[in-house]
mmCIF file of N, CA, C and O in Angstrom:
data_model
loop_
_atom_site.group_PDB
_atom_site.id
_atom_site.type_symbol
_atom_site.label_atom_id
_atom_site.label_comp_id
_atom_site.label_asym_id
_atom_site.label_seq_id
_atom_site.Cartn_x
_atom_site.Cartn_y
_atom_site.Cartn_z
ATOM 1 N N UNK T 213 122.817 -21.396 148.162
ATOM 2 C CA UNK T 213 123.480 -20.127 148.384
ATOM 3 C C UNK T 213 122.946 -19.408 149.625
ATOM 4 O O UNK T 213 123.632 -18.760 150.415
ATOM 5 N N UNK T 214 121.772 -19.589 149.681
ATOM 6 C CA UNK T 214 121.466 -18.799 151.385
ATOM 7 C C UNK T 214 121.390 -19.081 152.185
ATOM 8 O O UNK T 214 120.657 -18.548 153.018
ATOM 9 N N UNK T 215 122.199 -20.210 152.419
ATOM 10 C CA UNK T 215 123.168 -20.814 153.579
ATOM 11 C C UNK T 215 124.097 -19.878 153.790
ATOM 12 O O UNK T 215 124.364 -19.016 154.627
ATOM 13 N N UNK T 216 124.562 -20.354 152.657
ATOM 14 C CA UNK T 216 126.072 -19.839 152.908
ATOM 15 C C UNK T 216 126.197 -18.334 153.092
ATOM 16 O O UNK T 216 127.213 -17.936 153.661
ATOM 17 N N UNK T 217 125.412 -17.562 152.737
ATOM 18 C CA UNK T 217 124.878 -15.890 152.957
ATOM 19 C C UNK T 217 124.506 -15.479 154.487
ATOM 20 O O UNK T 217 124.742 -14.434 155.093
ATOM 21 N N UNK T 218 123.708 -16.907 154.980
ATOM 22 C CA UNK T 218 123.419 -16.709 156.230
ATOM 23 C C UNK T 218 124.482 -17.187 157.366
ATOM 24 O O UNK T 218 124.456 -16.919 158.567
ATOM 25 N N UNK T 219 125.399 -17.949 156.664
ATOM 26 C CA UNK T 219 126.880 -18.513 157.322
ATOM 27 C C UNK T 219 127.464 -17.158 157.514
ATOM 28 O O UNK T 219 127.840 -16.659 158.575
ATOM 29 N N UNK T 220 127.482 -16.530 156.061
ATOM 30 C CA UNK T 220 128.661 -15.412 156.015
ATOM 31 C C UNK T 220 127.964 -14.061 157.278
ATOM 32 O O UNK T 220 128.589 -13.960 158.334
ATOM 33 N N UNK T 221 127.262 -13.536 157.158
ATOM 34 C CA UNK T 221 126.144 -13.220 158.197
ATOM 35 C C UNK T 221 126.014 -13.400 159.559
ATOM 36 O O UNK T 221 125.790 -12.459 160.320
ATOM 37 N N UNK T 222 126.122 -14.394 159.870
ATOM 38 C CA UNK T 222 126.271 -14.912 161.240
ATOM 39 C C UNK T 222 127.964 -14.744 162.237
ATOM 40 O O UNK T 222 128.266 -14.459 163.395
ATOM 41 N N UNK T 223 128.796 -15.159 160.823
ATOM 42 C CA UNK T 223 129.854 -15.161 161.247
ATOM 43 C C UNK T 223 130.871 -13.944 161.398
ATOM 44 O O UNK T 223 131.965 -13.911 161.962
ATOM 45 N N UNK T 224 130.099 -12.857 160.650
ATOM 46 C CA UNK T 224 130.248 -11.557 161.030
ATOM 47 C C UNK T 224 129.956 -10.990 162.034
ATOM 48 O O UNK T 224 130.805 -10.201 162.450
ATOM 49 N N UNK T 225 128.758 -11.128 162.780
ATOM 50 C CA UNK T 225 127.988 -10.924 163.696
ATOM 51 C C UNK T 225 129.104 -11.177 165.068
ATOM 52 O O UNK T 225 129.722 -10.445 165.839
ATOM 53 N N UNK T 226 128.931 -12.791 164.836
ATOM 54 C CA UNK T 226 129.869 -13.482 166.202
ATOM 55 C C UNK T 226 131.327 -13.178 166.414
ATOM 56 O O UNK T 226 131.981 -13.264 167.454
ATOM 57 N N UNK T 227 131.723 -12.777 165.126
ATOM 58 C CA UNK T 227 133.152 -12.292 165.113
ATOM 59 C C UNK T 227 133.234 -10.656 165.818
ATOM 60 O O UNK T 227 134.184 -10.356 166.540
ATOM 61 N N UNK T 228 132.090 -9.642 165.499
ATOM 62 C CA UNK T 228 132.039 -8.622 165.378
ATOM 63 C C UNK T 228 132.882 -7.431 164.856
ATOM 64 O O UNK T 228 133.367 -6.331 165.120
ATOM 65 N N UNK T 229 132.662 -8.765 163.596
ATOM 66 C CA UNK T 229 133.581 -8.071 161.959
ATOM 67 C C UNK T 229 132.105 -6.967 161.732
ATOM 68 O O UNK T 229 131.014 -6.938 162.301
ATOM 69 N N UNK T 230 132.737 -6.104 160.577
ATOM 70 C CA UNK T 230 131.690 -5.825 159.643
ATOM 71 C C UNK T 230 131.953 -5.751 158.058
ATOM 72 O O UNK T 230 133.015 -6.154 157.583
ATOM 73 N N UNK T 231 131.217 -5.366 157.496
ATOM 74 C CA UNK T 231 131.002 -5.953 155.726
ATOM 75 C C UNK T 231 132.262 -5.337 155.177
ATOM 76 O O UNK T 231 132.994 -6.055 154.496
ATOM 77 N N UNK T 232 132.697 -3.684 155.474
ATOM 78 C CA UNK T 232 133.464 -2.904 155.200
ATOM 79 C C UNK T 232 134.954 -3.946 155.472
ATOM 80 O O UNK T 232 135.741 -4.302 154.595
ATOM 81 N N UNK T 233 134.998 -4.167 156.475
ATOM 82 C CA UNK T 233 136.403 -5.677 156.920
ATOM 83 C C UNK T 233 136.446 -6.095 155.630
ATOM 84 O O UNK T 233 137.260 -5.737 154.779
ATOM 85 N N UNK T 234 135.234 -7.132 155.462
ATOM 86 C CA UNK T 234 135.397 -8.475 154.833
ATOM 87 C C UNK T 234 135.477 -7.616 153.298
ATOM 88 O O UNK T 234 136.533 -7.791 152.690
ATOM 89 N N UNK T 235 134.620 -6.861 152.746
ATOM 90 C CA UNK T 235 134.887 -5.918 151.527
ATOM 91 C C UNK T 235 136.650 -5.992 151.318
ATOM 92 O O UNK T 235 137.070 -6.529 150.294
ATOM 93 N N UNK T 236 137.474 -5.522 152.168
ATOM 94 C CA UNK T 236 139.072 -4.975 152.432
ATOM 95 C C UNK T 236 139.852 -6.082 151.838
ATOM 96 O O UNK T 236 140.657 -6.179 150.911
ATOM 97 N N UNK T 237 139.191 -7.086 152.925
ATOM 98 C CA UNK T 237 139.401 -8.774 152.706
ATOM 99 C C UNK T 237 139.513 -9.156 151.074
ATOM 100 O O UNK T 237 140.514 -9.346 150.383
ATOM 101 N N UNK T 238 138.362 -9.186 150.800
ATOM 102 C CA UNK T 238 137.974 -9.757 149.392
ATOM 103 C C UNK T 238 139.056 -8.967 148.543
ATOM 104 O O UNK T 238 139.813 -9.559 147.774
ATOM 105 N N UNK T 239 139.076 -8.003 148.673
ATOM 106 C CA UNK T 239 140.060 -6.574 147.435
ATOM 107 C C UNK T 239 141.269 -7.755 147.645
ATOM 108 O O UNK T 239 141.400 -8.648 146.807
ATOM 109 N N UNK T 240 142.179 -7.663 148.908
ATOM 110 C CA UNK T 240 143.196 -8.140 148.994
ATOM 111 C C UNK T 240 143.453 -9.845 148.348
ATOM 112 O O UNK T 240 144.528 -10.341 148.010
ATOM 113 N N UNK T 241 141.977 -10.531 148.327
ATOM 114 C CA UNK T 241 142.270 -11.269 147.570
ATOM 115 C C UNK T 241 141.884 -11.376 146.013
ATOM 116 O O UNK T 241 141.869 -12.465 145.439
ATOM 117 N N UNK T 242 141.588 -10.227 145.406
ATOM 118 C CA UNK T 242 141.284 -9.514 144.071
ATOM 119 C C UNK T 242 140.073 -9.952 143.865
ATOM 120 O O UNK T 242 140.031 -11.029 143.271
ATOM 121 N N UNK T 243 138.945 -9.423 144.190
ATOM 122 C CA UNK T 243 137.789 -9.649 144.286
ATOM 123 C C UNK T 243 137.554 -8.116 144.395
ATOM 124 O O UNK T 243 137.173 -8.137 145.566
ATOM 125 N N UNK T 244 137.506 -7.045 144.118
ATOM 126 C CA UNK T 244 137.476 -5.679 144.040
ATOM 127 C C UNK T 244 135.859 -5.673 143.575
ATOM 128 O O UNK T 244 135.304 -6.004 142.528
ATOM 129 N N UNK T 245 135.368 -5.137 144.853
ATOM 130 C CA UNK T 245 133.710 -5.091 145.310
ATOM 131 C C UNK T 245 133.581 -3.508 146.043
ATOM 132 O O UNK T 245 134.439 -2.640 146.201
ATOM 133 N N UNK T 246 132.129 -3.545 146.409
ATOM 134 C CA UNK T 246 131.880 -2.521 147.599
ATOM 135 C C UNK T 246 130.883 -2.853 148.472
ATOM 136 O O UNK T 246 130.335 -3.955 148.464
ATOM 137 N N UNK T 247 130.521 -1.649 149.492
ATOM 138 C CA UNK T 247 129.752 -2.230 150.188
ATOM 139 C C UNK T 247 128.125 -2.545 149.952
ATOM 140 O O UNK T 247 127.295 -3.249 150.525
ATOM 141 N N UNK T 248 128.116 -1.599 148.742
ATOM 142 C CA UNK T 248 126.579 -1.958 148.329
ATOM 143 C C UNK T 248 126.052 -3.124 147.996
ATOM 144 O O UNK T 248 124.968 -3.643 148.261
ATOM 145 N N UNK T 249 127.593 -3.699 146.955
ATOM 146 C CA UNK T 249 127.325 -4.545 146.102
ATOM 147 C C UNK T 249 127.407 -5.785 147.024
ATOM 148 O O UNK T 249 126.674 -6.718 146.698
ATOM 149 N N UNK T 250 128.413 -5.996 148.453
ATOM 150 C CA UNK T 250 128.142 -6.978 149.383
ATOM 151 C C UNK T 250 126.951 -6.836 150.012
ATOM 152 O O UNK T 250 126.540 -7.939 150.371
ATOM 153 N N UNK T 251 126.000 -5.677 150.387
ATOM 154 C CA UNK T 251 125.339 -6.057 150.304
ATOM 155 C C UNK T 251 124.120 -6.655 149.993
ATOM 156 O O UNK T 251 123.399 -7.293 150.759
ATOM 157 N N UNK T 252 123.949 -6.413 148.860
ATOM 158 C CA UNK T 252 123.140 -7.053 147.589
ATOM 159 C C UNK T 252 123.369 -8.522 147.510
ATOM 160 O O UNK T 252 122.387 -9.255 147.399
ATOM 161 N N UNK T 253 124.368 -8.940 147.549
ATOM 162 C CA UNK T 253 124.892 -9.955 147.671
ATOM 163 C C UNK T 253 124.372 -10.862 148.799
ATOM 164 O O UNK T 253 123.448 -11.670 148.699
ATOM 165 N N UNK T 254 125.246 -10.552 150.081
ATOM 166 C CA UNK T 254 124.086 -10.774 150.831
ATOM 167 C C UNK T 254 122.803 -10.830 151.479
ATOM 168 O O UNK T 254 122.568 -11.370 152.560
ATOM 169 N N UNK T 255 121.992 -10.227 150.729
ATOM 170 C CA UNK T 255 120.531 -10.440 150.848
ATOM 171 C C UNK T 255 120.229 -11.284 149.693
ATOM 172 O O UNK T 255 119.072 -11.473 149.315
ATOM 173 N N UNK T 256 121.125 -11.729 149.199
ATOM 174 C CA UNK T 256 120.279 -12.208 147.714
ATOM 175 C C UNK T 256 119.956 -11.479 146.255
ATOM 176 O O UNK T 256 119.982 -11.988 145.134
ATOM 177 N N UNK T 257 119.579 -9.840 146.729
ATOM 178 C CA UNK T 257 119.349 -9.427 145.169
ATOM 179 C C UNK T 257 120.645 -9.397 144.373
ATOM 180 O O UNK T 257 120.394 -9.023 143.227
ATOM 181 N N UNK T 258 121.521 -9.568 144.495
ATOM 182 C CA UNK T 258 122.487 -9.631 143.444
ATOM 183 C C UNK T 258 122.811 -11.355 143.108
ATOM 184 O O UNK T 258 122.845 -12.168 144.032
ATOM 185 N N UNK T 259 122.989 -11.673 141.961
ATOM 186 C CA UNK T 259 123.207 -12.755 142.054
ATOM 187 C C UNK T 259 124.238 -13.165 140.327
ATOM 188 O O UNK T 259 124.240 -12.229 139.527
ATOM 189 N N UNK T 260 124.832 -14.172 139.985
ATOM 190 C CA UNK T 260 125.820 -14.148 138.856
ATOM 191 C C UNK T 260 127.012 -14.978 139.437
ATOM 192 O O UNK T 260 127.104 -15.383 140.596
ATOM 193 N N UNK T 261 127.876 -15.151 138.454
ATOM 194 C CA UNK T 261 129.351 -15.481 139.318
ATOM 195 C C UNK T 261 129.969 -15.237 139.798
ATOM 196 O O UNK T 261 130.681 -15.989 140.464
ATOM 197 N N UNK T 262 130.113 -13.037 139.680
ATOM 198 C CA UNK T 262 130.673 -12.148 141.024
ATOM 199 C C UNK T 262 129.933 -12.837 142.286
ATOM 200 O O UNK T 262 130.602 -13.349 143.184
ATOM 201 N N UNK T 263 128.979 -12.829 142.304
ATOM 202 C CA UNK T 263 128.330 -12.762 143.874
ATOM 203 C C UNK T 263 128.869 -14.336 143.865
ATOM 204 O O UNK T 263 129.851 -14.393 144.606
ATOM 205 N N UNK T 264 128.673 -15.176 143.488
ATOM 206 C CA UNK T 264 129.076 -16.742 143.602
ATOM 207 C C UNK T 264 130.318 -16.574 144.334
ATOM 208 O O UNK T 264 130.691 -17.017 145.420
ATOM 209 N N UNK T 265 131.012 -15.619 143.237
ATOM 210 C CA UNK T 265 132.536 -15.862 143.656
ATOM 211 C C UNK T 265 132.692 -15.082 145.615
ATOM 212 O O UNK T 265 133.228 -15.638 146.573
ATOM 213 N N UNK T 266 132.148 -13.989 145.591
ATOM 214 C CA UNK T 266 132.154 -13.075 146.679
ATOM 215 C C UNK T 266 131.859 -13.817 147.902
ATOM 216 O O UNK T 266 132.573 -13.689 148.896
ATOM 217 N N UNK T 267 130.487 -14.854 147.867
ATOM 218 C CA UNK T 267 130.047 -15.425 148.625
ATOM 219 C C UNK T 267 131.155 -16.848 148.784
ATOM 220 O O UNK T 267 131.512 -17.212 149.905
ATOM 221 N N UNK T 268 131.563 -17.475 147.679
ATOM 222 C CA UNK T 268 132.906 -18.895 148.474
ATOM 223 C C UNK T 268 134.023 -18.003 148.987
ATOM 224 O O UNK T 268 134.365 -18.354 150.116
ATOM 225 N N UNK T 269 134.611 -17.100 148.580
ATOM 226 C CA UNK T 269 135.740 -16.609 148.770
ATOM 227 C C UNK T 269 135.287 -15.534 150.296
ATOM 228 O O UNK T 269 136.304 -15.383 150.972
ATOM 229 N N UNK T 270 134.281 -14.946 150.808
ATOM 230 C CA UNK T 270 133.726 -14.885 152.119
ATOM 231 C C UNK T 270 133.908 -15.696 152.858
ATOM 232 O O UNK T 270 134.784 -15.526 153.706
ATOM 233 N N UNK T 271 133.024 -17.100 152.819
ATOM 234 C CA UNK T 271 133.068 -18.094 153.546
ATOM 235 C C UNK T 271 134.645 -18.394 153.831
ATOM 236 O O UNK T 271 135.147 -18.138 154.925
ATOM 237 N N UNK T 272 135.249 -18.858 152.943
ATOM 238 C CA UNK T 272 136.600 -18.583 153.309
ATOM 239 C C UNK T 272 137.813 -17.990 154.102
ATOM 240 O O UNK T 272 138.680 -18.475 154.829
ATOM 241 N N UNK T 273 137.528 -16.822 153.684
ATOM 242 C CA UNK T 273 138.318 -15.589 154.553
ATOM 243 C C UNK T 273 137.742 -16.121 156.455
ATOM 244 O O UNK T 273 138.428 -16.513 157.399
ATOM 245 N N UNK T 274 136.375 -15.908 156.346
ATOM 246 C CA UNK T 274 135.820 -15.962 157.703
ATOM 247 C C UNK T 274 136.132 -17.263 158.306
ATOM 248 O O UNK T 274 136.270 -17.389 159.523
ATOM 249 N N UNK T 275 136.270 -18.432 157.302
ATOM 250 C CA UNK T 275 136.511 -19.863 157.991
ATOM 251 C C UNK T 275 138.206 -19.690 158.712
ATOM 252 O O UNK T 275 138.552 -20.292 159.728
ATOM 253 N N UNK T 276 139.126 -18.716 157.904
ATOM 254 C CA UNK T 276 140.536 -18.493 158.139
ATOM 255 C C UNK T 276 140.323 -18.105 159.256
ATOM 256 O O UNK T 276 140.808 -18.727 160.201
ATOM 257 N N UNK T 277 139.454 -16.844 159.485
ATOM 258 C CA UNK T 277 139.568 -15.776 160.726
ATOM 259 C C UNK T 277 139.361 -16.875 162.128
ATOM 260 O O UNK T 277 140.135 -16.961 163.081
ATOM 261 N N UNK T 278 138.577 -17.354 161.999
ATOM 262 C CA UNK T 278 137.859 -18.554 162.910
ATOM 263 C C UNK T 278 138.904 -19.486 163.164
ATOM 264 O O UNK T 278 138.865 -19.953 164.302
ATOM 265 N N UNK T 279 139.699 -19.836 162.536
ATOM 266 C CA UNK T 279 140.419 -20.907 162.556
ATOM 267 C C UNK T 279 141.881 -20.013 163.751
ATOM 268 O O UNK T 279 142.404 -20.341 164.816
ATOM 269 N N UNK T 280 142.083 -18.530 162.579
ATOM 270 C CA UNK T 280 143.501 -18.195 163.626
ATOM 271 C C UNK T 280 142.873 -17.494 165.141
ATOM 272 O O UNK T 280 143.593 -17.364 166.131
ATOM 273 N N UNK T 281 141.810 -17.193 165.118
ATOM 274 C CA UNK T 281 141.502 -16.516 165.970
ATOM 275 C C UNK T 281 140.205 -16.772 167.040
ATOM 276 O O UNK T 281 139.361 -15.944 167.384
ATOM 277 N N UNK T 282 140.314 -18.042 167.407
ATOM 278 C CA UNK T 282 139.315 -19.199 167.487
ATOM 279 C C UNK T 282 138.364 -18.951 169.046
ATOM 280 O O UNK T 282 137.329 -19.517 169.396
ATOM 281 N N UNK T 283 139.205 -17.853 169.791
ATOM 282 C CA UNK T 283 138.527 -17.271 171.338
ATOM 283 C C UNK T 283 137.388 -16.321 170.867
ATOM 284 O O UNK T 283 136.401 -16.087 171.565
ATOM 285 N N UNK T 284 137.655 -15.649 169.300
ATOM 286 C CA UNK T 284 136.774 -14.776 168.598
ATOM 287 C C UNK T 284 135.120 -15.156 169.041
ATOM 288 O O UNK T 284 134.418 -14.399 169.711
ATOM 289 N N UNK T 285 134.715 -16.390 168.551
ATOM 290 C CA UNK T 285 133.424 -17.130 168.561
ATOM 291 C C UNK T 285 132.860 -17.478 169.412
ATOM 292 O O UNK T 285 131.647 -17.637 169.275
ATOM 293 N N UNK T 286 133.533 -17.768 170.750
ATOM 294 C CA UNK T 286 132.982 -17.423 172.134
ATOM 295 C C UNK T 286 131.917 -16.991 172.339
ATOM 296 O O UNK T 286 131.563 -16.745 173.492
#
């Protein structure tokens, strides 16, 4: 998992998304979170099958963003 925390992390960074985005993100795909709780999540102190779920369904969204918007990562 803290790969993939540090994937999700990174790829925010390089995108110059922020958590509040990907938070919006997740709702729209019914994952109804906040920003505390992402970030708990991403540091690790939160942990369960919400955060499981928060963290594949992240990776996700961001692998999409990357994919349509691919000059982003530059």
């Amino acid at each position: 998992m803290r790969e993939e925390r540090d994937r999700i992390r990174l790829m925010l960074y390089r995108n110059t998304l922020t958590n509040a985005w990907l938070v919006n993100r997740l709702e729209e795909k019914g994952i109804n979170t906040e920003k505390t709780e992402m970030s708990s999540v991403l540091r690790g102190v939160r942990k369960g099958a919400k955060a499981e779920s928060i963290i594949k369904t992240s990776v996700e969204i961001l692998d999409y963003y990357e994919k349509c918007f691919p000059g982003a990562r530059d």
